[in-house]
mmCIF file of C-alpha atoms in Angstrom:
data_model
loop_
_atom_site.group_PDB
_atom_site.id
_atom_site.type_symbol
_atom_site.label_atom_id
_atom_site.label_comp_id
_atom_site.label_asym_id
_atom_site.label_seq_id
_atom_site.Cartn_x
_atom_site.Cartn_y
_atom_site.Cartn_z
ATOM 1 C CA MET A 10 -49.219 89.181 -15.774
ATOM 2 C CA PHE A 11 -50.642 88.203 -12.534
ATOM 3 C CA GLU A 12 -54.301 87.787 -13.617
ATOM 4 C CA GLU A 13 -53.071 85.822 -16.371
ATOM 5 C CA VAL A 14 -51.659 83.134 -14.250
ATOM 6 C CA ASN A 15 -55.688 83.058 -12.413
ATOM 7 C CA TYR A 16 -56.796 79.052 -13.762
ATOM 8 C CA VAL A 17 -59.924 79.422 -11.468
ATOM 9 C CA GLY A 18 -62.765 76.778 -14.251
ATOM 10 C CA LYS A 19 -59.549 75.714 -15.819
ATOM 11 C CA LYS A 20 -59.715 72.014 -16.222
ATOM 12 C CA VAL A 21 -56.111 70.262 -16.388
ATOM 13 C CA LEU A 22 -55.023 66.663 -16.943
ATOM 14 C CA ILE A 23 -51.224 65.846 -15.690
ATOM 15 C CA THR A 24 -49.960 62.284 -16.816
ATOM 16 C CA ALA A 25 -47.594 61.092 -14.779
ATOM 17 C CA GLY A 26 -48.323 63.496 -11.828
ATOM 18 C CA ALA A 27 -48.326 61.886 -8.585
ATOM 19 C CA ASP A 28 -44.539 62.053 -8.280
ATOM 20 C CA GLY A 29 -41.350 64.610 -9.347
ATOM 21 C CA LEU A 30 -42.143 66.949 -11.821
ATOM 22 C CA GLY A 31 -45.572 66.014 -12.310
ATOM 23 C CA LEU A 32 -46.103 66.929 -8.845
ATOM 24 C CA GLU A 33 -44.813 69.540 -8.807
ATOM 25 C CA MET A 34 -46.500 70.719 -11.849
ATOM 26 C CA ALA A 35 -49.826 69.387 -9.954
ATOM 27 C CA LYS A 36 -48.912 71.514 -7.124
ATOM 28 C CA VAL A 37 -48.944 75.302 -9.081
ATOM 29 C CA PHE A 38 -51.924 75.038 -10.887
ATOM 30 C CA HIS A 39 -53.992 73.999 -7.685
ATOM 31 C CA HIS A 40 -52.347 76.732 -6.374
ATOM 32 C CA ALA A 41 -53.610 78.907 -9.115
ATOM 33 C CA GLY A 42 -57.197 77.905 -8.665
ATOM 34 C CA ALA A 43 -57.235 75.138 -11.347
ATOM 35 C CA THR A 44 -59.065 71.927 -11.346
ATOM 36 C CA VAL A 45 -56.340 69.328 -11.521
ATOM 37 C CA PHE A 46 -56.425 65.731 -12.465
ATOM 38 C CA ILE A 47 -53.393 63.228 -12.669
ATOM 39 C CA CYS A 48 -52.731 59.430 -13.332
ATOM 40 C CA ASP A 49 -49.977 57.908 -12.627
ATOM 41 C CA VAL A 50 -49.159 53.953 -12.342
ATOM 42 C CA ASN A 51 -47.989 54.212 -9.228
ATOM 43 C CA ASP A 52 -51.371 53.817 -6.732
ATOM 44 C CA THR A 53 -49.051 54.358 -3.463
ATOM 45 C CA ARG A 54 -48.022 57.742 -4.537
ATOM 46 C CA LEU A 55 -51.495 58.768 -6.031
ATOM 47 C CA ALA A 56 -53.250 58.161 -3.187
ATOM 48 C CA GLU A 57 -50.306 60.739 -1.464
ATOM 49 C CA ALA A 58 -50.643 63.742 -3.800
ATOM 50 C CA ALA A 59 -54.768 63.303 -3.219
ATOM 51 C CA SER A 60 -54.318 63.875 0.394
ATOM 52 C CA GLN A 61 -51.665 66.824 -0.246
ATOM 53 C CA LEU A 62 -53.968 68.523 -2.780
ATOM 54 C CA PRO A 63 -57.662 69.119 -1.749
ATOM 55 C CA GLY A 64 -60.140 68.311 -4.566
ATOM 56 C CA LEU A 65 -57.790 66.874 -6.416
ATOM 57 C CA HIS A 66 -58.825 64.474 -9.311
ATOM 58 C CA ALA A 67 -57.191 61.016 -9.759
ATOM 59 C CA ALA A 68 -56.417 57.749 -12.030
ATOM 60 C CA HIS A 69 -54.195 54.604 -12.503
ATOM 61 C CA ALA A 70 -53.064 54.475 -15.759
ATOM 62 C CA ASP A 71 -50.471 53.313 -18.095
ATOM 63 C CA VAL A 72 -50.405 56.184 -21.074
ATOM 64 C CA SER A 73 -48.529 53.408 -23.454
ATOM 65 C CA ASN A 74 -51.700 50.852 -23.491
ATOM 66 C CA GLU A 75 -54.241 52.440 -25.440
ATOM 67 C CA VAL A 76 -57.130 50.719 -23.479
ATOM 68 C CA SER A 77 -55.776 52.365 -19.910
ATOM 69 C CA VAL A 78 -56.258 55.921 -22.047
ATOM 70 C CA GLU A 79 -59.218 55.314 -23.000
ATOM 71 C CA ARG A 80 -60.539 54.373 -19.414
ATOM 72 C CA LEU A 81 -58.681 57.839 -18.301
ATOM 73 C CA PHE A 82 -60.167 59.971 -20.587
ATOM 74 C CA ALA A 83 -63.225 58.261 -20.154
ATOM 75 C CA GLN A 84 -62.844 59.042 -16.243
ATOM 76 C CA VAL A 85 -61.536 62.755 -17.101
ATOM 77 C CA ARG A 86 -64.808 63.190 -19.219
ATOM 78 C CA ASN A 87 -66.825 62.240 -16.180
ATOM 79 C CA GLU A 88 -65.448 64.012 -13.273
ATOM 80 C CA LEU A 89 -64.382 67.235 -15.302
ATOM 81 C CA GLY A 90 -66.783 67.591 -18.265
ATOM 82 C CA GLY A 91 -64.387 68.978 -20.357
ATOM 83 C CA LEU A 92 -60.311 69.289 -20.748
ATOM 84 C CA ASP A 93 -58.971 72.825 -21.060
ATOM 85 C CA ILE A 94 -55.144 72.045 -20.811
ATOM 86 C CA LEU A 95 -53.389 68.745 -21.118
ATOM 87 C CA VAL A 96 -49.571 68.498 -20.008
ATOM 88 C CA ASN A 97 -47.977 65.042 -21.322
ATOM 89 C CA ASN A 98 -45.775 64.332 -18.821
ATOM 90 C CA ALA A 99 -45.413 60.612 -18.387
ATOM 91 C CA GLY A 100 -41.659 59.328 -19.512
ATOM 92 C CA VAL A 101 -39.251 56.903 -18.825
ATOM 93 C CA ALA A 102 -35.277 57.222 -18.533
ATOM 94 C CA GLY A 103 -34.756 54.211 -20.521
ATOM 95 C CA PRO A 104 -31.661 52.019 -20.649
ATOM 96 C CA THR A 105 -28.212 53.385 -19.874
ATOM 97 C CA GLY A 106 -25.562 52.052 -22.956
ATOM 98 C CA PHE A 107 -24.076 52.140 -25.795
ATOM 99 C CA VAL A 108 -26.121 50.991 -28.869
ATOM 100 C CA GLU A 109 -24.507 47.529 -29.231
ATOM 101 C CA THR A 110 -25.760 46.494 -25.616
ATOM 102 C CA LEU A 111 -29.032 47.955 -26.039
ATOM 103 C CA SER A 112 -32.183 45.288 -25.858
ATOM 104 C CA LYS A 113 -35.127 45.568 -28.013
ATOM 105 C CA ALA A 114 -37.258 45.250 -25.468
ATOM 106 C CA ASP A 115 -36.090 48.336 -23.687
ATOM 107 C CA TRP A 116 -35.810 50.428 -26.618
ATOM 108 C CA ASP A 117 -39.646 49.445 -27.696
ATOM 109 C CA ARG A 118 -40.401 50.557 -23.829
ATOM 110 C CA THR A 119 -39.185 53.748 -23.992
ATOM 111 C CA LEU A 120 -40.858 54.764 -26.766
ATOM 112 C CA ALA A 121 -44.241 53.159 -26.178
ATOM 113 C CA VAL A 122 -44.210 56.062 -22.843
ATOM 114 C CA ASN A 123 -42.186 58.561 -24.107
ATOM 115 C CA ILE A 124 -43.506 59.011 -27.555
ATOM 116 C CA THR A 125 -46.403 56.450 -28.112
ATOM 117 C CA GLY A 126 -47.681 57.741 -24.646
ATOM 118 C CA GLN A 127 -47.845 61.480 -25.570
ATOM 119 C CA PHE A 128 -50.167 60.207 -29.140
ATOM 120 C CA LEU A 129 -52.644 58.483 -27.508
ATOM 121 C CA CYS A 130 -53.439 60.673 -24.873
ATOM 122 C CA ALA A 131 -53.430 63.457 -27.767
ATOM 123 C CA ARG A 132 -55.697 61.616 -29.501
ATOM 124 C CA GLN A 133 -58.362 61.297 -26.706
ATOM 125 C CA ALA A 134 -57.731 65.222 -25.486
ATOM 126 C CA VAL A 135 -57.975 67.223 -28.834
ATOM 127 C CA PRO A 136 -61.907 66.974 -29.328
ATOM 128 C CA LEU A 137 -62.154 67.961 -25.761
ATOM 129 C CA LEU A 138 -59.456 71.333 -26.368
ATOM 130 C CA LYS A 139 -61.441 72.220 -29.536
ATOM 131 C CA GLN A 140 -64.475 72.653 -27.060
ATOM 132 C CA SER A 141 -62.109 74.791 -25.043
ATOM 133 C CA GLN A 142 -62.168 78.524 -25.269
ATOM 134 C CA ALA A 143 -58.370 78.306 -24.935
ATOM 135 C CA GLY A 144 -57.335 74.932 -25.425
ATOM 136 C CA VAL A 145 -53.359 74.119 -24.465
ATOM 137 C CA MET A 146 -51.169 70.910 -24.781
ATOM 138 C CA ILE A 147 -47.572 70.897 -23.165
ATOM 139 C CA ASN A 148 -45.423 67.836 -24.235
ATOM 140 C CA LEU A 149 -42.529 67.178 -22.043
ATOM 141 C CA SER A 150 -39.288 66.664 -23.840
ATOM 142 C CA SER A 151 -35.757 66.957 -22.836
ATOM 143 C CA ALA A 152 -32.640 68.580 -23.348
ATOM 144 C CA ALA A 153 -32.008 65.246 -24.862
ATOM 145 C CA GLY A 154 -34.555 66.357 -27.585
ATOM 146 C CA HIS A 155 -32.236 68.427 -28.926
ATOM 147 C CA LEU A 156 -28.428 67.660 -28.090
ATOM 148 C CA GLY A 157 -26.884 64.070 -28.550
ATOM 149 C CA PHE A 158 -26.368 62.497 -25.641
ATOM 150 C CA ALA A 159 -23.820 59.037 -25.676
ATOM 151 C CA GLY A 160 -25.261 56.130 -23.604
ATOM 152 C CA ARG A 161 -29.125 57.117 -24.112
ATOM 153 C CA SER A 162 -29.929 56.650 -27.616
ATOM 154 C CA ALA A 163 -33.373 55.180 -26.788
ATOM 155 C CA TYR A 164 -33.932 58.119 -23.967
ATOM 156 C CA SER A 165 -32.971 61.060 -26.995
ATOM 157 C CA ALA A 166 -34.682 59.463 -29.962
ATOM 158 C CA SER A 167 -38.107 59.590 -27.844
ATOM 159 C CA LYS A 168 -37.091 62.947 -27.252
ATOM 160 C CA TRP A 169 -36.564 63.993 -30.957
ATOM 161 C CA ALA A 170 -39.612 62.601 -31.517
ATOM 162 C CA VAL A 171 -41.475 64.849 -28.900
ATOM 163 C CA ILE A 172 -40.427 67.985 -30.837
ATOM 164 C CA GLY A 173 -41.736 66.490 -34.440
ATOM 165 C CA PHE A 174 -45.021 65.062 -32.691
ATOM 166 C CA THR A 175 -45.220 68.722 -31.270
ATOM 167 C CA LYS A 176 -44.898 71.148 -34.232
ATOM 168 C CA THR A 177 -46.672 68.915 -36.702
ATOM 169 C CA LEU A 178 -50.084 69.528 -33.975
ATOM 170 C CA ALA A 179 -49.223 72.837 -33.947
ATOM 171 C CA ILE A 180 -49.521 73.097 -37.291
ATOM 172 C CA GLU A 181 -52.896 70.817 -36.881
ATOM 173 C CA LEU A 182 -54.567 72.321 -34.475
ATOM 174 C CA GLY A 183 -54.101 76.150 -34.653
ATOM 175 C CA ALA A 184 -56.687 76.788 -36.504
ATOM 176 C CA TYR A 185 -58.827 75.713 -33.304
ATOM 177 C CA GLY A 186 -56.840 77.957 -31.256
ATOM 178 C CA ILE A 187 -55.570 75.353 -29.501
ATOM 179 C CA ARG A 188 -51.506 75.951 -28.833
ATOM 180 C CA VAL A 189 -48.871 73.195 -28.660
ATOM 181 C CA ASN A 190 -45.295 73.409 -27.289
ATOM 182 C CA ALA A 191 -42.535 70.975 -25.867
ATOM 183 C CA ILE A 192 -40.582 71.749 -22.692
ATOM 184 C CA LEU A 193 -37.074 70.563 -22.745
ATOM 185 C CA PRO A 194 -35.926 70.324 -19.183
ATOM 186 C CA GLY A 195 -32.374 69.961 -18.632
ATOM 187 C CA ALA A 196 -30.892 67.587 -15.544
ATOM 188 C CA VAL A 197 -33.731 68.154 -13.011
ATOM 189 C CA GLU A 198 -31.993 67.581 -9.560
ATOM 190 C CA GLY A 199 -33.706 64.340 -7.515
ATOM 191 C CA PRO A 200 -34.100 60.874 -7.370
ATOM 192 C CA ARG A 201 -34.405 60.145 -10.762
ATOM 193 C CA ILE A 202 -31.764 62.250 -12.402
ATOM 194 C CA ARG A 203 -29.129 60.394 -9.122
ATOM 195 C CA ALA A 204 -30.221 56.937 -10.795
ATOM 196 C CA VAL A 205 -28.890 58.208 -14.309
ATOM 197 C CA ILE A 206 -26.242 59.008 -12.888
ATOM 198 C CA GLU A 207 -25.360 55.974 -11.187
ATOM 199 C CA ALA A 208 -25.841 54.067 -14.294
ATOM 200 C CA LYS A 209 -23.828 56.184 -16.352
ATOM 201 C CA ALA A 210 -20.801 55.660 -14.212
ATOM 202 C CA LYS A 211 -21.434 51.634 -14.205
ATOM 203 C CA THR A 212 -21.392 51.865 -17.798
ATOM 204 C CA LEU A 213 -18.421 53.967 -18.229
ATOM 205 C CA GLY A 214 -16.465 52.300 -15.434
ATOM 206 C CA ARG A 215 -15.973 55.763 -13.639
ATOM 207 C CA PRO A 216 -16.536 56.831 -10.034
ATOM 208 C CA VAL A 217 -20.314 58.108 -9.223
ATOM 209 C CA ALA A 218 -18.806 61.554 -7.983
ATOM 210 C CA GLU A 219 -17.208 62.124 -11.451
ATOM 211 C CA ILE A 220 -20.013 62.181 -13.221
ATOM 212 C CA ALA A 221 -22.347 63.380 -10.597
ATOM 213 C CA GLU A 222 -20.057 66.264 -11.036
ATOM 214 C CA GLN A 223 -20.061 66.524 -14.788
ATOM 215 C CA TYR A 224 -24.101 66.544 -14.420
ATOM 216 C CA GLU A 225 -24.096 69.588 -11.611
ATOM 217 C CA SER A 226 -21.701 71.679 -14.134
ATOM 218 C CA GLN A 227 -22.625 71.037 -17.833
ATOM 219 C CA ALA A 228 -24.657 73.965 -17.815
ATOM 220 C CA ALA A 229 -23.359 77.605 -17.896
ATOM 221 C CA LEU A 230 -25.211 78.932 -15.016
ATOM 222 C CA GLY A 231 -23.420 75.915 -13.014
ATOM 223 C CA ARG A 232 -26.204 74.066 -11.600
ATOM 224 C CA MET A 233 -29.083 71.630 -12.238
ATOM 225 C CA VAL A 234 -32.623 72.919 -12.682
ATOM 226 C CA SER A 235 -35.181 72.560 -9.887
ATOM 227 C CA ALA A 236 -38.383 70.830 -10.247
ATOM 228 C CA ARG A 237 -40.419 74.057 -9.755
ATOM 229 C CA ASP A 238 -38.329 75.720 -12.532
ATOM 230 C CA ILE A 239 -39.895 73.297 -14.707
ATOM 231 C CA ALA A 240 -43.727 73.470 -13.361
ATOM 232 C CA ASN A 241 -43.292 77.540 -13.607
ATOM 233 C CA MET A 242 -42.574 77.675 -17.062
ATOM 234 C CA VAL A 243 -44.953 75.373 -17.531
ATOM 235 C CA LEU A 244 -47.905 77.111 -15.594
ATOM 236 C CA PHE A 245 -46.618 80.357 -17.334
ATOM 237 C CA ASN A 246 -46.956 78.620 -21.146
ATOM 238 C CA ALA A 247 -50.414 77.329 -20.660
ATOM 239 C CA SER A 248 -51.662 80.857 -19.594
ATOM 240 C CA GLU A 249 -53.163 83.942 -21.647
ATOM 241 C CA ALA A 250 -49.519 85.641 -21.004
ATOM 242 C CA ALA A 251 -48.441 82.856 -23.488
ATOM 243 C CA ARG A 252 -51.327 83.541 -25.896
ATOM 244 C CA SER A 253 -49.021 83.906 -29.060
ATOM 245 C CA VAL A 254 -46.659 80.967 -28.267
ATOM 246 C CA SER A 255 -47.093 77.662 -30.078
ATOM 247 C CA GLY A 256 -45.349 75.150 -31.972
ATOM 248 C CA GLN A 257 -41.949 76.133 -29.851
ATOM 249 C CA ALA A 258 -39.500 73.618 -28.081
ATOM 250 C CA ILE A 259 -38.694 75.822 -24.505
ATOM 251 C CA VAL A 260 -35.310 74.856 -23.248
ATOM 252 C CA ILE A 261 -34.933 74.864 -19.225
ATOM 253 C CA ASP A 262 -31.325 73.846 -18.528
ATOM 254 C CA GLY A 263 -29.173 76.818 -17.768
ATOM 255 C CA PHE A 264 -28.009 76.384 -20.942
ATOM 256 C CA THR A 265 -26.354 73.538 -21.643
ATOM 257 C CA GLN A 266 -24.130 72.796 -24.772
ATOM 258 C CA LYS A 267 -23.377 69.185 -23.869
ATOM 259 C CA LEU A 268 -24.774 65.909 -22.307
ATOM 260 C CA TYR A 269 -22.602 63.954 -20.271
#
């Protein structure tokens, strides 16, 4: 097992890799010896990430913009000379509110980043992954991609779409030895989930502490997951130790039965 997570010589692209889950993934792949390329829309965070991880490749890119994605992959081809692993991590939380209160603009923006962004990156990555000896694509979904999530319909719909996209690509690309899986995190401790909790409390007219307690206790294990929990699963899933795992929706949420 330990040899199987040696990533020396592997080339990895992580979208939205300058902060949060993406940065944690960049760290574990970098530690395992991979050549890591990240993109993000936050230039300050990109510079900070580059200062933390020697040899990191980085670019500004908006995955929901077709031209921006084309530029990103031109840079990946130029700097890396190929690609072995794509981690489609970029995503937004989207609006919080009941469906009749949502604007079309917020709905469209959520789907544009969370699912269209994965399509745009996959379309560019597949020719490179076909050239790899062990191509892997990992798409970030969410526990909201297999459970209903009241007040978060745009987000949940986009994350369910990721599952269908993942399973279809696993069928399409299996003949080329490319594995495609989805990772479904539960509530991940950090600033993003705290912002979601505050928005949910405001929508429901309830105390923030009450909503926070629901999020913290909704899993059978009685805790939120950590960014490192997710990064470790991504690292394993991209390795040869998971060589027969494809087309799967892998949930890391401490066994959550209902999202609040």
